[in-house]
XYZ file of C-alpha atoms in Angstrom:
596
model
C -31.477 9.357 -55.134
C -32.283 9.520 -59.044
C -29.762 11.008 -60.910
C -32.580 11.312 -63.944
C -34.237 14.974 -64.679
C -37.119 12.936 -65.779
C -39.372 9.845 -65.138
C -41.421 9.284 -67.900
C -44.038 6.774 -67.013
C -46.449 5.102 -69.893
C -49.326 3.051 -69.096
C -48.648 -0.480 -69.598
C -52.135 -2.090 -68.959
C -54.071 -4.178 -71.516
C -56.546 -1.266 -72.249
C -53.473 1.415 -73.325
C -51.420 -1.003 -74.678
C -54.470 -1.548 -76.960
C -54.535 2.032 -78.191
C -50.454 1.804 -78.643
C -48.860 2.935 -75.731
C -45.791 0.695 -76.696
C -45.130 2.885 -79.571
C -45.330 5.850 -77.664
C -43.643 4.359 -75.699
C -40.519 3.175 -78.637
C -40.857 6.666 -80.048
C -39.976 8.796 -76.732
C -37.196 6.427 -76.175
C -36.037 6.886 -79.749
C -36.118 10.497 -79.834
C -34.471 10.624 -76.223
C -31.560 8.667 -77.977
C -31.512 10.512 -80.923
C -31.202 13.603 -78.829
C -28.547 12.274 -76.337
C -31.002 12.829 -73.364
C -30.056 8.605 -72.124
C -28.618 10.439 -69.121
C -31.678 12.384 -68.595
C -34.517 10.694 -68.639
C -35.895 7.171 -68.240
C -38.766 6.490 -69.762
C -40.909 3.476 -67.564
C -43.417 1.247 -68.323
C -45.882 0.576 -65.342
C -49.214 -0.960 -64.987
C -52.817 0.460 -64.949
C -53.008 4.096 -64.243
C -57.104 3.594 -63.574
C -58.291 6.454 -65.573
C -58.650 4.197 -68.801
C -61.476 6.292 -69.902
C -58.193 9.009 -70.865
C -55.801 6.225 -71.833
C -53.378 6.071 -73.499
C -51.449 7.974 -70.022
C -48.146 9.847 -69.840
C -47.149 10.629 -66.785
C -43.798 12.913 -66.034
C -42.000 13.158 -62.962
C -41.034 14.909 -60.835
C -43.442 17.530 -61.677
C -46.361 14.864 -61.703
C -47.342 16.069 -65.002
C -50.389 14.474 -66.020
C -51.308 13.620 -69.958
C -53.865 11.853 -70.693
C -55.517 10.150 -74.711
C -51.536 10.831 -75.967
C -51.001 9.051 -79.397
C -47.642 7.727 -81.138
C -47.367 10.952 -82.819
C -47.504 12.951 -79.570
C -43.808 12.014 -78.869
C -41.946 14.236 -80.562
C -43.803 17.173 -79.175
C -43.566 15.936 -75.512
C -39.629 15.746 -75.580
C -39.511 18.798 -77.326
C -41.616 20.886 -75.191
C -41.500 18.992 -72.004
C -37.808 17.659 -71.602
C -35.965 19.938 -73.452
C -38.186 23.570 -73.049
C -39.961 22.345 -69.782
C -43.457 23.769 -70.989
C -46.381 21.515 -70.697
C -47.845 20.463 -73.625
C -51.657 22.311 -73.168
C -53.576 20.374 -75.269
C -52.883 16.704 -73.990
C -53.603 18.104 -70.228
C -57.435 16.468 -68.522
C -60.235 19.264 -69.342
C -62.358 18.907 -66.194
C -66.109 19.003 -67.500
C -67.833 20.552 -65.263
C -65.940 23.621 -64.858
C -63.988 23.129 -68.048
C -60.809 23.896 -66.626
C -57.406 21.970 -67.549
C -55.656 19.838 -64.569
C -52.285 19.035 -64.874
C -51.634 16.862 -62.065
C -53.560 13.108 -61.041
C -53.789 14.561 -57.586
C -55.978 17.650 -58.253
C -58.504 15.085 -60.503
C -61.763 14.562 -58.841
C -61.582 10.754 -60.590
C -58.603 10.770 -58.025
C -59.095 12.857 -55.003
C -61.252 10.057 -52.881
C -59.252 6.746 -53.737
C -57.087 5.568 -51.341
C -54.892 2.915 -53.272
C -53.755 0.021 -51.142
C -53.865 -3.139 -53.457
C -53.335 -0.828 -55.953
C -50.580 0.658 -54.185
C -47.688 0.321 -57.052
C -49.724 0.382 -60.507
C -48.658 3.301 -62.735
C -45.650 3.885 -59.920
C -43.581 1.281 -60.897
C -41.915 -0.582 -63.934
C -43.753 -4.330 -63.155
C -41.368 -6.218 -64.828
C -38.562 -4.687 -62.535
C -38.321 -6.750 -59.165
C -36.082 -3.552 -58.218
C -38.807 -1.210 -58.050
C -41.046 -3.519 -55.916
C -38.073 -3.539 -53.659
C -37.586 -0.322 -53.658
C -41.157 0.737 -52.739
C -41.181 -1.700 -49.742
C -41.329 -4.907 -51.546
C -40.873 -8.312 -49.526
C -40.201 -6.105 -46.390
C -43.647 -7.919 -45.093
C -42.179 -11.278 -45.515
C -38.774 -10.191 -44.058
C -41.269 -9.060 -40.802
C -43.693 -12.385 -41.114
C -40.719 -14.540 -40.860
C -39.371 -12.809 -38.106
C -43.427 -13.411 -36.269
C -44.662 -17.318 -35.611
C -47.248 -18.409 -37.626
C -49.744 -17.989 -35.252
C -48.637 -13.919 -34.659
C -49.344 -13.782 -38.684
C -52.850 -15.266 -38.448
C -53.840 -12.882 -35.474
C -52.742 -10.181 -37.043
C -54.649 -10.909 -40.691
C -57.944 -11.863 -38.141
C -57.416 -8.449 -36.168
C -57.458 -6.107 -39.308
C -60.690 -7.576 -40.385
C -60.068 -8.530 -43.769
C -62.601 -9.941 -45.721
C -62.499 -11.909 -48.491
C -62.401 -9.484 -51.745
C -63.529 -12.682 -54.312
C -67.000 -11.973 -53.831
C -68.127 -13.669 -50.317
C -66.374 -11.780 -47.993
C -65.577 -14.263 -45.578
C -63.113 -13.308 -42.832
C -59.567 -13.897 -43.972
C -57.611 -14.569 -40.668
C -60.744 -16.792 -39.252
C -59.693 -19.044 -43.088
C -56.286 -19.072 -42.384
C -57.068 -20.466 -39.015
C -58.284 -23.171 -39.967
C -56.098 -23.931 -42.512
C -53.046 -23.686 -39.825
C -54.885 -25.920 -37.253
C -55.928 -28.771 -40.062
C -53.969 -31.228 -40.066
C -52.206 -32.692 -42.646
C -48.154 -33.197 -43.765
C -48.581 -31.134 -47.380
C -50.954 -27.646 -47.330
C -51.296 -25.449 -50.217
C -51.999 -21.817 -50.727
C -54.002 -20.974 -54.177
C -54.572 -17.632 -55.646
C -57.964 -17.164 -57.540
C -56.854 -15.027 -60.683
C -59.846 -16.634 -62.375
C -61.677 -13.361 -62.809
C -64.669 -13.896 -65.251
C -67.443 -11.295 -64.484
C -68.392 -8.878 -67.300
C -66.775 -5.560 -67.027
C -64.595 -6.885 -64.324
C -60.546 -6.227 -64.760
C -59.774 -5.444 -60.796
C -57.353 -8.350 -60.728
C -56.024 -8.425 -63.711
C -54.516 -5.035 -63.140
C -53.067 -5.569 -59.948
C -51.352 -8.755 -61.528
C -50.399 -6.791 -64.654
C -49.228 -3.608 -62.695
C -48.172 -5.436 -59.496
C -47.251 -9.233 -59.693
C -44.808 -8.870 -56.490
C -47.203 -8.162 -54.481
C -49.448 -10.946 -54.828
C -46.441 -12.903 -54.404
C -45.229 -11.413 -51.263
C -49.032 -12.052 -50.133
C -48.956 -15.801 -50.996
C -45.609 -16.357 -49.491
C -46.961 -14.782 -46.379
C -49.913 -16.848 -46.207
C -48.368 -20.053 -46.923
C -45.962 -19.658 -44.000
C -48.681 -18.913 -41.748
C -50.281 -22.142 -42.584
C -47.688 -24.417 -42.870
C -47.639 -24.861 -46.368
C -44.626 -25.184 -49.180
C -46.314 -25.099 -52.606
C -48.504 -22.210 -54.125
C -50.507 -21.787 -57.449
C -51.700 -19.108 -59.213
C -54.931 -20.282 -61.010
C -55.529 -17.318 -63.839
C -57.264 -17.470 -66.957
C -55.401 -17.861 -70.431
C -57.141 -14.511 -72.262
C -54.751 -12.176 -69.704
C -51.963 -13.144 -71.665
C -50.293 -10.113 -70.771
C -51.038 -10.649 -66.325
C -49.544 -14.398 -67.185
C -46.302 -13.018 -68.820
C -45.879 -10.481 -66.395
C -46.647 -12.935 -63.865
C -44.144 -15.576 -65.003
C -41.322 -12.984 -64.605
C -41.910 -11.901 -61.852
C -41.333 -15.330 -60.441
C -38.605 -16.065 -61.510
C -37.377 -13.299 -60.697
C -38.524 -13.769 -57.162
C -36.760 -16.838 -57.169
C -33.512 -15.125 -58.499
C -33.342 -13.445 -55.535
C -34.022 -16.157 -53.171
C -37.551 -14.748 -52.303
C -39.128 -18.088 -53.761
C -37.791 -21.409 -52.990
C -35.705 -22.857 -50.383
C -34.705 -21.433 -47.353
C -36.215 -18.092 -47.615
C -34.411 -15.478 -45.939
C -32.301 -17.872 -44.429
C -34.817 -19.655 -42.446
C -36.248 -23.117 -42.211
C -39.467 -21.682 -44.438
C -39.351 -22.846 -48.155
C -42.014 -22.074 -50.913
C -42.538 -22.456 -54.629
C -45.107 -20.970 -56.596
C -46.609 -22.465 -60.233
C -49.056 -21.170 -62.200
C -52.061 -23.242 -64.146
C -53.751 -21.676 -66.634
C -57.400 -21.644 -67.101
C -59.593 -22.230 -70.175
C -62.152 -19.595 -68.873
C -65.075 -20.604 -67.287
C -66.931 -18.692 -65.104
C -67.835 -21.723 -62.669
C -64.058 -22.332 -61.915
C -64.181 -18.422 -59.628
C -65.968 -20.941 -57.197
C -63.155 -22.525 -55.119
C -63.712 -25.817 -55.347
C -64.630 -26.086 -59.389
C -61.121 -24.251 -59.467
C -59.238 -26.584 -57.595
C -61.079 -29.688 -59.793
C -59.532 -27.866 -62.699
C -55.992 -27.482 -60.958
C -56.289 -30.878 -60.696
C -56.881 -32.009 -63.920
C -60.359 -32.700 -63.447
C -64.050 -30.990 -65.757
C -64.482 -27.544 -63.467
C -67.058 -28.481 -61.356
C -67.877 -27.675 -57.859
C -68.866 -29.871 -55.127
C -70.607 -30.098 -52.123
C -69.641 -28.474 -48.575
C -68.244 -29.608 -45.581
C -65.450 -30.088 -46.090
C -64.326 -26.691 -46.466
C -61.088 -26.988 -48.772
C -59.085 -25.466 -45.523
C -59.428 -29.124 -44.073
C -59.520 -31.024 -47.624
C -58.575 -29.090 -50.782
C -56.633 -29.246 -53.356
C -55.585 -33.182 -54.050
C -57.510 -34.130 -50.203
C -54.753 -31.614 -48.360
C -55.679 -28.279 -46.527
C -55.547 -25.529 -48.963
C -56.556 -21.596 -48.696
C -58.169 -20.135 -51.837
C -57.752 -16.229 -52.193
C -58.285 -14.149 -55.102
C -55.636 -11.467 -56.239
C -57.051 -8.038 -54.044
C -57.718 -10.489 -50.906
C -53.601 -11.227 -51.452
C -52.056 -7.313 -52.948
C -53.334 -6.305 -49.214
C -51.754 -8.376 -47.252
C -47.994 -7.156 -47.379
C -49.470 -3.845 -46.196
C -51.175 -5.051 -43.057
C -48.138 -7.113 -41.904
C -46.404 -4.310 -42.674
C -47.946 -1.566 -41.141
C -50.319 -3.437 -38.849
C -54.285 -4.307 -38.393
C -54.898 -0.547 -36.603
C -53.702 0.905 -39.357
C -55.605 -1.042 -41.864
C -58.716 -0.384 -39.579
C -58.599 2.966 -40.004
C -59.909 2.629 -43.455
C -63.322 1.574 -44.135
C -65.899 0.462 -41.569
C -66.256 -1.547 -38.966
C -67.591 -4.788 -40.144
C -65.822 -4.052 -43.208
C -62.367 -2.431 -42.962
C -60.274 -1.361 -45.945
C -60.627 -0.124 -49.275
C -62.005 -1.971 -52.641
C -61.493 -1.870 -56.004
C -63.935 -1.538 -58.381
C -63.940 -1.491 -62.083
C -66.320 1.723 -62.904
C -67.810 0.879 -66.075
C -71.247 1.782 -68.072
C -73.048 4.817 -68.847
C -70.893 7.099 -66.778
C -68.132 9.682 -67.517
C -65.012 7.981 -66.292
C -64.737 4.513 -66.922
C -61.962 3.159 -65.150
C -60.133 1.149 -61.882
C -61.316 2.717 -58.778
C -59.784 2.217 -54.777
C -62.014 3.478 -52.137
C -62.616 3.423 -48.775
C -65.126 0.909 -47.629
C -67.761 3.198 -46.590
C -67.444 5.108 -49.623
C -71.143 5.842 -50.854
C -72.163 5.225 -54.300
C -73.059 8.376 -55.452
C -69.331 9.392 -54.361
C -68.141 6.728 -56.969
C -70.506 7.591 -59.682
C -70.540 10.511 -59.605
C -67.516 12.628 -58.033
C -65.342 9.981 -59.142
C -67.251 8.453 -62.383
C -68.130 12.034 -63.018
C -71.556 11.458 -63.482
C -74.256 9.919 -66.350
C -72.646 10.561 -69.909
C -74.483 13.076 -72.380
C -76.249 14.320 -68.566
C -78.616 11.618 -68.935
C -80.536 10.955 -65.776
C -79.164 7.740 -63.176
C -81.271 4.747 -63.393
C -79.438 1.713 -61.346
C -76.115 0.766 -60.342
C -75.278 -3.477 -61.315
C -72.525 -4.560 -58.284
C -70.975 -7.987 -58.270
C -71.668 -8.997 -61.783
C -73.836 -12.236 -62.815
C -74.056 -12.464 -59.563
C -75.009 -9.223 -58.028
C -78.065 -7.243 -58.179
C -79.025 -3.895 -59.359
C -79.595 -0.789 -56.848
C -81.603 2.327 -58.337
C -81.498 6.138 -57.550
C -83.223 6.016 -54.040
C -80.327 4.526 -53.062
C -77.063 6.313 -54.025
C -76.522 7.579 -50.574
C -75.862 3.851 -49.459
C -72.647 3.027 -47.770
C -70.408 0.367 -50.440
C -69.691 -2.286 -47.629
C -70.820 -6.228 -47.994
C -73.562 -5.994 -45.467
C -75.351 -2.871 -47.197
C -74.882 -4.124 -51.099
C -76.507 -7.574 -49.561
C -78.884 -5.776 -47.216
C -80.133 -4.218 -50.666
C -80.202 -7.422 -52.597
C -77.043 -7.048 -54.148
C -73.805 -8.255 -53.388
C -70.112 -6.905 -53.192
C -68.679 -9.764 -55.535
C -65.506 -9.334 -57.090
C -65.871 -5.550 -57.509
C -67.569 -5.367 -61.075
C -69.934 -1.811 -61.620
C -71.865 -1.174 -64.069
C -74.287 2.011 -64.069
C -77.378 2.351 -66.330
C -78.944 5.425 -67.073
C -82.717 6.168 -68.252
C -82.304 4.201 -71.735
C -81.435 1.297 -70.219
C -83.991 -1.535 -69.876
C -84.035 -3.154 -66.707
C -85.626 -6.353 -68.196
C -83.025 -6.801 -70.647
C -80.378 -6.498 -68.426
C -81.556 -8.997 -66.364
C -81.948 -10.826 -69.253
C -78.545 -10.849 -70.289
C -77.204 -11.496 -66.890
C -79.108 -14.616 -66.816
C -78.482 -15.809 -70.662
C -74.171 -15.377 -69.129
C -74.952 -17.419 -66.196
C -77.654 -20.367 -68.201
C -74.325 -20.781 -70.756
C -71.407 -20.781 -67.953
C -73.321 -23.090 -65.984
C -71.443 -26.372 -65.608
C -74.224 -28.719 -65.604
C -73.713 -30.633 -62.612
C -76.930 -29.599 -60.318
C -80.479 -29.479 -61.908
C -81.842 -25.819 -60.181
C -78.712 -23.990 -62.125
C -78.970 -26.421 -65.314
C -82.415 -27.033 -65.651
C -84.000 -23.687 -63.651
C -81.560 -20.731 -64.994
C -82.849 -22.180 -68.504
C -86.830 -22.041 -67.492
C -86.311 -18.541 -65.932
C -84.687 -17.672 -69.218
C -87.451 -18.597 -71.456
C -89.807 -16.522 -69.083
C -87.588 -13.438 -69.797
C -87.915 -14.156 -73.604
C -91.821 -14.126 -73.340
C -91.804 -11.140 -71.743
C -89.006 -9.388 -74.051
C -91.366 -10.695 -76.647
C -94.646 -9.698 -75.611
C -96.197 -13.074 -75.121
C -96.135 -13.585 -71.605
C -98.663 -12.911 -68.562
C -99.181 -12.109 -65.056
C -98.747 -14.972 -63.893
C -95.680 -15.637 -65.737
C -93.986 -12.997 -63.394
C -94.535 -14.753 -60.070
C -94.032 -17.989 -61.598
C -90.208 -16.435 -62.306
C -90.198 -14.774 -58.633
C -90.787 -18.350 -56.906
C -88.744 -20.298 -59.263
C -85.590 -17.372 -58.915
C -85.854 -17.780 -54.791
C -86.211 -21.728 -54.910
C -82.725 -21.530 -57.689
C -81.310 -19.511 -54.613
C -81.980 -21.905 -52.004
C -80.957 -25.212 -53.423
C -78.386 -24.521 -55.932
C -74.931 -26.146 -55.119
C -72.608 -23.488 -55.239
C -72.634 -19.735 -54.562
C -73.000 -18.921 -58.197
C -76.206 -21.264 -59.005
C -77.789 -19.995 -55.647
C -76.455 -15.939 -56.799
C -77.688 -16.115 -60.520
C -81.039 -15.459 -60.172
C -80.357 -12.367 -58.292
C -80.070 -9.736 -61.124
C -84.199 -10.839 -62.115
C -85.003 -10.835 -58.164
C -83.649 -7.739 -57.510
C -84.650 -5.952 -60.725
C -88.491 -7.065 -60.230
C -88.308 -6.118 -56.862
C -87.286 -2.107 -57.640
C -88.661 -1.763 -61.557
C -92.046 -4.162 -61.169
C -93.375 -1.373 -63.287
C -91.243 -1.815 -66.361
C -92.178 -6.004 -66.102
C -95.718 -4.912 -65.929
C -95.363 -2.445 -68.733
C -93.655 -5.244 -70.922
C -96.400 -7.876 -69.896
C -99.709 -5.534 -69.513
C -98.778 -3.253 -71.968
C -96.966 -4.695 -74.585
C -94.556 -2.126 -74.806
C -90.534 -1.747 -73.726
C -90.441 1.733 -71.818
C -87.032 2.360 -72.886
C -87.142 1.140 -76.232
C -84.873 -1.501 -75.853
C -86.588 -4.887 -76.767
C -87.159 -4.885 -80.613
C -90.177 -6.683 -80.378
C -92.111 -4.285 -78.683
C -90.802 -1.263 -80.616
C -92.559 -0.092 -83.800
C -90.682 2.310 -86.254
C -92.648 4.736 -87.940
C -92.602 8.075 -90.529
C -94.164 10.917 -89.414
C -95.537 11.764 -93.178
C -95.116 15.733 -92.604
C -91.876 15.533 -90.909
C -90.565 13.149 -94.365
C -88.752 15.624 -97.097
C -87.989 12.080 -98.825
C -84.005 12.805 -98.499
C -83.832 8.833 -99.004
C -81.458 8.454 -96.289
C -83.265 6.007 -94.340
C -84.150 3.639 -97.510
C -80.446 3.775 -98.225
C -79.421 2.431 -95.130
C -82.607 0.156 -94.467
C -80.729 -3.552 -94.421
C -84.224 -5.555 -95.675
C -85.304 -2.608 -97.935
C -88.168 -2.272 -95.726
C -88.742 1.351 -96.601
C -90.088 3.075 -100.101
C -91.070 5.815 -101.265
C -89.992 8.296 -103.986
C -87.275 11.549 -103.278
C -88.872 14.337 -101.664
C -92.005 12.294 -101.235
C -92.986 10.956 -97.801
C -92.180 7.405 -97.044
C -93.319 4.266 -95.331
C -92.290 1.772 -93.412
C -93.214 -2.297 -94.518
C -93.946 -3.614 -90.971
C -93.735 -6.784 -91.913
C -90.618 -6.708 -93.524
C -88.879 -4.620 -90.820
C -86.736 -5.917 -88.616
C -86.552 -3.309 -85.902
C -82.134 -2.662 -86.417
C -82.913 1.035 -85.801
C -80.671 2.119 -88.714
C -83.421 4.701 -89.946
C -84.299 5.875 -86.734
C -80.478 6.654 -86.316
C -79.828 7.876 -89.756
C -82.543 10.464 -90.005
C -81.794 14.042 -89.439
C -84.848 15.820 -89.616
C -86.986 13.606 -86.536
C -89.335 12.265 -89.033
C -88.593 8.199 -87.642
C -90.506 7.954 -84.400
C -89.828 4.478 -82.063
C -93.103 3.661 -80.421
């Protein structure tokens, strides 16, 4: 039992520590000391609250008082009012839009009220860099109980709660470690894929930021179900803060004897390194990563063998990312029924997705498999900002596809995203609303993928760059018909004889947007013309003479001084000198600028 009056928990994830939760953090604790309140209160640091979109977070307990967008200068007025009056500070409480109405607890949120957090089980609960607190919330329990189980009870019961891989393929995770145990070989190794490179994606650098341990606890499991002594974390170098946070906590996990030799006083030994990676996107695929662990250029190669028979340096090794690994203290723990109670049949469980895009409330969100997408976009995400209408829904990244309107009742599983051309992939989400052009995203899906390709197989390095130079004739108004099934068979042959997963994914975003928006392709083709008014070379700025006063405004901000004309005079536009930026269109107040 606490003897503290107060918990006071600050956000500690990259996106709040970039809007200065630290200092709010230094000036509550400063103030508490200045006041004598030591005894009182302890003020925590934890990990990723998911609500980023109302970072920085304050969170006191144990009235689960929720703040939300506090700043440095907030402190004073929270100890003052809070810890020392007990009244809630009004003003830094979440306004819910729609019935504009202040919450003061997470609980009563609708961003919160359908997530069911199970990898995310411990971020914004406890202090990350305290091996205590994971303890204390059930930490390393799960390995206690796998140890106590043969290998082979561990695998059965990872098969039996259907897990699927949460990397992106979502291959069985029990049927990997199967094979893994039954290859033979006198060294095995367990690898954790913390390479996560899709845009818009942070799912796994939260967990590892807000809860290290428990990707620990899952390796540790996993290598003793296969037999194998050495693990490595493979995570890119720009989370510096996941790698700090990482490096503590193991060596604090080796402190304590949970690392190392001897485990829990049994035969069952395991270390844990990390490598750091220089961040390319080609090393997510297993084998590229494992080239790189190695010391080798990141590139993938060919399959059979699967690296659970020959990985990492010729020895069986099992690759899985961070969320595949945060989940699977809980199952040992509490067992495969349980975990199959969540989610769906071929797909039990919950996922985490980062919500990101033209929506409400950007943020980390743990559902249910099952969970439709309308329920994440828009009773969690809170719907299309400024109420602009829903236009498509961009799942698994680079290498996903994008799902409009007519299908927001759909089921989030891996079977329905694929079943729609999509894919589940790491967990990225990006919604789009009417402005949005689906040509250009497409686009600039495929301009990421043409300049992390690594080369090695000509459909990714030679095709990726020919579909790309179809896109720019099209964003550009010089291409044809024909040009659009010439980009439909080239996309499906990419898919079929690329070597890895992401040369044979890449083309998806252009397959699946020309497959539910043909119109807008035919519209940029046929017509000449960018429906949303997106690509600059199909937009024409122009002043509507009677709407003019001739404020200036839009000369004075024209970059190329494209514009003249005399104050309070109507003015004109230089077509030939304009550049399309949009500053004037922005800039003028009275609607006089019209994009055509």
């Amino acid at each position: 039992m606490s003897s503290y009056k107060y918990h006071v928990l600050i956000c500690g994830g990259t996106g709040c520590t970039s809007s200065k939760s630290e200092l709010i953090k230094e000036n509550i604790e400063k103030l508490i000391k200045e006041k004598n309140l030591e005894n009182d209160v302890q003020v925590v640091r934890t990990g990723c609250f998911g609500f980023c979109e109302q970072g920085p977070i304050v969170k006191f307990l144990p009235d689960n008082t929720f703040y939300v967008r506090v700043t440095p200068d907030d402190a004073e007025e929270l100890v003052n009012e809070h810890i020392i009056k007990g009244r809630k500070v009004e003003r830094l409480l979440y306004i819910e839009p729609s019935k504009n109405e202040k919450i003061d607890e997470s609980k009563k949120m609708p961003f919160y009220k359908k997530q069911i957090r199970v990898a995310l089980r411990n971020a914004g609960l406890i202090n990350p860099e305290d091996i205590d607190e994971y303890i204390a919330n059930d930490g390393y329990q799960a390995l206690a109980k796998a140890l106590s189980m043969t290998p082979e009870e561990v695998v059965k019961e990872i098969r039996e709660s259907g897990l699927r891989g949460r990397g992106g393929g979502g291959f069985p995770t029990g049927l990997k470690w199967g094979f893994a145990q039954k290859a033979e070989g006198d060294i095995k190794y367990v690898v954790c894929n913390a390479d996560e490179g899709d845009p818009g994606a942070f799912m796994d650098r939260s967990v590892l930021e807000g809860d290290p341990h428990s990707v620990i606890e899952g390796m540790a499991i996993a290598a003793y179900a296969i037999g194998a002594n050495q693990g490595y974390v493979y995570i890119r170098a720009e989370y510096p803060l996941a790698v700090k946070r990482l490096k503590n906590a193991i060596n604090q996990a080796k402190e304590y004897g949970l690392l190392g030799k001897n485990i829990f006083g049994t035969n069952f030994s395991f270390d844990l390194k990390i490598r750091l990676g220089a961040g390319a996107f080609v090393c997510g695929e297993e084998t590229a990563l494992l080239a790189s662990i190695e010391g080798y250029r990141g590139e993938p190669r060919t399959k059979p063998p699967f690296p659970a028979n020959k990985g990492l340096w010729g020895k069986p090794t099992i690759i899985n990312n961070v969320e595949t690994l945060a989940n699977i203290a809980p199952i040992i723990l509490k067992g495969a029924k349980w975990f199959r109670t969540l989610g769906t049949a071929n797909s039990p469980g919950t996922k985490v997705f980062a919500l990101a895009g033209k929506v409400n409330n950007v943020g980390l969100v743990e559902v249910p498999m099952g969970t439709t997408l309308r329920e994440v976009i828009f009773d969690i995400g809170g719907g299309i900002r400024n109420n602009k209408k829903f236009k498509a829904v961009q799942t698994g990244g680079p290498s996903g596809g994008c799902i409009p309107a007519e299908y927001l009742e759909t089921p989030i599983d891996f079977d329905t995203l694929t079943a729609l051309g999509s894919m589940m992939g790491s967990g990225g989400m990006i919604v789009m609303d009417e402005d949005t052009c689906m040509v250009d995203v497409a686009k600039f899906y495929l301009q990421f993928s043409v300049e992390e390709s690594c080369g090695k197989c000509t459909p990714c390095r030679i095709g990726n760059v020919r579909l790309l130079e179809i896109l720019d004739k099209i964003t550009s108004g010089r291409a044809t018909i024909e040009d659009l099934d010439r980009m439909k068979t080239l996309g499906e042959t990419i898919k079929d004889s690329a070597l890895c997963g992401l040369g044979q994914t890449s083309p998806n975003p252009i397959l699946s947007t020309m497959h539910y928006f043909r119109d807008e392709y035919e519209a940029h083709v046929l017509d000449k013309t960018c429906p949303a008014g997106v690509c600059k070379n199909l937009i024409t700025y122009k002043i509507d003479k009677e709407k003019c006063v001739g404020c200036t405004a839009c000369a004075r901000v024209c970059p190329v001084e494209a514009i003249s004309g005399s104050i309070k005079n109507p003015h004109e536009i230089d077509q030939e000198k304009c550049i399309k930026c949009g500053a004037c269109y922005a800039t003028c107040r009275f609607g006089a600028i019209e994009k055509i």
